[in-house]
Short mmCIF file of C-alpha atoms in Angstrom, two decimals:
data_model
loop_
_atom_site.label_atom_id
_atom_site.label_comp_id
_atom_site.label_asym_id
_atom_site.label_seq_id
_atom_site.Cartn_x
_atom_site.Cartn_y
_atom_site.Cartn_z
CA UNK A 10 -3.82 31.29 -14.05
CA UNK A 11 -0.40 29.82 -14.97
CA UNK A 12 -0.27 26.11 -15.40
CA UNK A 13 3.34 24.03 -15.00
CA UNK A 14 4.38 21.71 -18.01
CA UNK A 15 4.17 18.71 -15.57
CA UNK A 16 0.64 19.30 -14.10
CA UNK A 17 -0.37 20.21 -17.88
CA UNK A 18 0.92 16.54 -19.00
CA UNK A 19 -1.13 15.17 -16.03
CA UNK A 20 -4.06 16.95 -17.05
CA UNK A 21 -4.23 15.84 -20.51
CA UNK A 22 -3.37 11.95 -20.01
CA UNK A 23 -6.29 12.35 -17.76
CA UNK A 24 -8.49 14.29 -19.54
CA UNK A 25 -7.39 11.31 -22.37
CA UNK A 26 -8.52 8.56 -20.21
CA UNK A 27 -11.51 9.67 -19.66
CA UNK A 28 -12.75 10.88 -23.46
CA UNK A 29 -11.07 7.04 -24.05
CA UNK A 30 -13.12 5.34 -21.24
CA UNK A 31 -16.70 7.42 -21.93
CA UNK A 32 -19.69 7.14 -19.68
CA UNK A 33 -19.83 3.16 -19.99
CA UNK A 34 -15.91 2.76 -19.17
CA UNK A 35 -15.48 5.00 -16.40
CA UNK A 36 -18.93 3.50 -14.62
CA UNK A 37 -17.02 -0.19 -15.44
CA UNK A 38 -13.49 1.50 -14.20
CA UNK A 39 -15.07 2.49 -10.88
CA UNK A 40 -17.43 -0.63 -9.95
CA UNK A 41 -14.48 -2.36 -10.25
CA UNK A 42 -11.89 -0.84 -7.96
CA UNK A 43 -14.80 -0.69 -5.36
CA UNK A 44 -15.37 -4.36 -5.64
CA UNK A 45 -11.77 -4.73 -5.90
CA UNK A 46 -11.21 -2.96 -2.47
CA UNK A 47 -13.87 -4.48 -0.96
CA UNK A 48 -12.59 -8.56 -1.97
CA UNK A 49 -9.35 -7.28 -0.15
CA UNK A 50 -11.64 -5.88 2.59
CA UNK A 51 -13.54 -8.43 3.25
CA UNK A 52 -10.34 -10.94 2.77
CA UNK A 53 -8.04 -9.58 5.16
CA UNK A 54 -10.19 -8.50 7.93
CA UNK A 55 -9.91 -12.49 9.06
CA UNK A 56 -6.46 -11.21 10.50
CA UNK A 57 -5.63 -7.66 10.07
CA UNK A 58 -8.13 -5.25 12.21
CA UNK A 59 -9.56 -2.92 9.56
CA UNK A 60 -10.53 0.37 10.41
CA UNK A 61 -13.85 0.83 9.89
CA UNK A 62 -15.21 -2.42 8.94
CA UNK A 63 -17.64 -1.60 6.50
CA UNK A 64 -18.19 -1.51 2.44
CA UNK A 65 -15.99 0.54 1.35
CA UNK A 66 -15.24 2.34 -1.95
CA UNK A 67 -12.46 1.97 -3.74
CA UNK A 68 -9.92 1.73 -0.26
CA UNK A 69 -9.73 0.60 2.96
CA UNK A 70 -7.63 1.41 5.72
CA UNK A 71 -6.14 -1.66 8.06
CA UNK A 72 -5.42 -0.49 11.70
CA UNK A 73 -2.43 -1.91 13.06
CA UNK A 74 -2.47 -0.59 16.67
CA UNK A 75 -2.72 -3.53 18.57
CA UNK A 76 -0.68 -5.67 16.04
CA UNK A 77 2.44 -3.38 17.14
CA UNK A 78 1.83 -3.91 20.48
CA UNK A 79 1.22 -8.02 20.07
CA UNK A 80 4.44 -8.24 17.76
CA UNK A 81 6.74 -4.95 17.97
CA UNK A 82 6.15 -5.29 14.14
CA UNK A 83 5.25 -2.05 12.64
CA UNK A 84 3.21 -0.32 9.59
CA UNK A 85 6.41 0.48 7.88
CA UNK A 86 7.92 -3.38 8.75
CA UNK A 87 4.57 -4.69 6.88
CA UNK A 88 4.97 -2.48 3.82
CA UNK A 89 9.06 -2.65 3.50
CA UNK A 90 8.30 -6.98 3.93
CA UNK A 91 5.76 -6.71 0.88
CA UNK A 92 8.94 -5.27 -0.78
CA UNK A 93 10.78 -9.28 -0.36
CA UNK A 94 7.13 -10.42 -1.93
CA UNK A 95 7.33 -8.17 -5.71
CA UNK A 96 4.57 -5.89 -3.92
CA UNK A 97 4.69 -2.55 -4.46
CA UNK A 98 4.03 -1.15 -0.58
CA UNK A 99 0.72 0.36 -0.11
CA UNK A 100 0.20 4.04 1.69
CA UNK A 101 1.44 3.73 5.47
CA UNK A 102 0.62 6.36 8.33
CA UNK A 103 -2.06 8.04 6.53
CA UNK A 104 -5.02 8.67 7.56
CA UNK A 105 -3.43 10.49 10.25
CA UNK A 106 -6.41 9.61 12.87
CA UNK A 107 -5.68 6.57 12.31
CA UNK A 108 -2.30 5.28 14.07
CA UNK A 109 -0.30 2.60 12.37
CA UNK A 110 -2.65 2.55 9.30
CA UNK A 111 -2.05 1.18 6.38
CA UNK A 112 -4.46 2.29 3.30
CA UNK A 113 -5.09 -0.21 0.90
CA UNK A 114 -6.12 0.93 -2.41
CA UNK A 115 -5.98 -1.42 -5.55
CA UNK A 116 -6.64 0.03 -9.14
CA UNK A 117 -9.47 -1.25 -11.21
CA UNK A 118 -7.18 -2.96 -13.29
CA UNK A 119 -6.05 -5.13 -10.83
CA UNK A 120 -6.95 -9.21 -11.35
CA UNK A 121 -8.42 -11.31 -9.11
CA UNK A 122 -5.17 -13.66 -9.27
CA UNK A 123 -2.94 -10.16 -8.07
CA UNK A 124 -5.35 -9.68 -5.51
CA UNK A 125 -5.00 -12.90 -4.05
CA UNK A 126 -0.97 -12.73 -4.35
CA UNK A 127 -1.53 -9.47 -2.77
CA UNK A 128 -3.60 -11.65 0.25
CA UNK A 129 -1.35 -14.16 0.64
CA UNK A 130 1.92 -12.27 1.14
CA UNK A 131 -0.30 -10.18 3.87
CA UNK A 132 -1.13 -13.16 5.57
CA UNK A 133 2.49 -15.01 5.10
CA UNK A 134 3.45 -11.28 6.63
CA UNK A 135 1.20 -11.82 9.66
CA UNK A 136 2.16 -15.00 10.89
CA UNK A 137 6.28 -13.84 10.09
CA UNK A 138 5.49 -10.97 12.29
CA UNK A 139 3.95 -13.61 14.97
CA UNK A 140 6.47 -16.48 14.56
CA UNK A 141 9.70 -14.33 13.96
CA UNK A 142 9.03 -10.86 14.63
CA UNK A 143 12.69 -9.56 13.35
CA UNK A 144 12.64 -10.94 10.34
CA UNK A 145 9.70 -8.60 9.21
CA UNK A 146 11.35 -6.00 11.18
CA UNK A 147 14.45 -6.04 9.24
CA UNK A 148 12.77 -6.30 6.08
CA UNK A 149 13.66 -5.69 3.15
CA UNK A 150 16.18 -8.27 2.01
CA UNK A 151 15.57 -8.61 -1.65
CA UNK A 152 15.93 -4.72 -3.05
CA UNK A 153 18.97 -2.76 -4.17
CA UNK A 154 18.80 -0.64 -0.93
CA UNK A 155 17.82 -2.28 2.63
CA UNK A 156 16.43 -0.16 5.43
CA UNK A 157 17.39 3.58 5.13
CA UNK A 158 17.95 5.52 8.15
CA UNK A 159 14.54 7.99 8.02
CA UNK A 160 16.50 10.61 10.42
CA UNK A 161 19.83 11.01 8.45
CA UNK A 162 17.51 10.74 4.90
CA UNK A 163 15.47 13.49 5.90
CA UNK A 164 18.06 15.78 7.15
CA UNK A 165 20.75 14.28 4.39
CA UNK A 166 18.80 13.30 1.35
CA UNK A 167 20.64 11.85 -1.76
CA UNK A 168 19.19 12.63 -4.71
CA UNK A 169 21.46 10.58 -7.12
CA UNK A 170 22.99 7.28 -6.87
CA UNK A 171 26.45 6.69 -6.95
CA UNK A 172 28.11 3.31 -6.63
#
């Protein structure tokens, strides 16, 4: 089996992380990832529909299908609006069995403060979508490049930025 250089680097980093953490450390970070995901799930399920509303492992999925029908604001719009709050957008439209899915996957290293900042931003976006859907639909506003034309970006990708 031939291993590509980039894959080898990833494997070495992962192996180094495992060796550095040891058994107790790996158990601790796993527990923290599960705790963080369930904290977010419990808080966000008060306003967003959670696809499987039960104790989760390290991730959970929000189902925005009804929200889209109510507001016209799609999952991608919410993800783009999160960028305006300085937050990395989560995985969207996966899993494919949940329409308008948003997978929330906090890492073990997130503090309660950063988790609460995410919750606050998601609550603000929810309220914005109810009160002014166009604000969310046209996000992001604070990034160097605004909304891309997804169809043209797929057909004619630009691999290098030019001014």
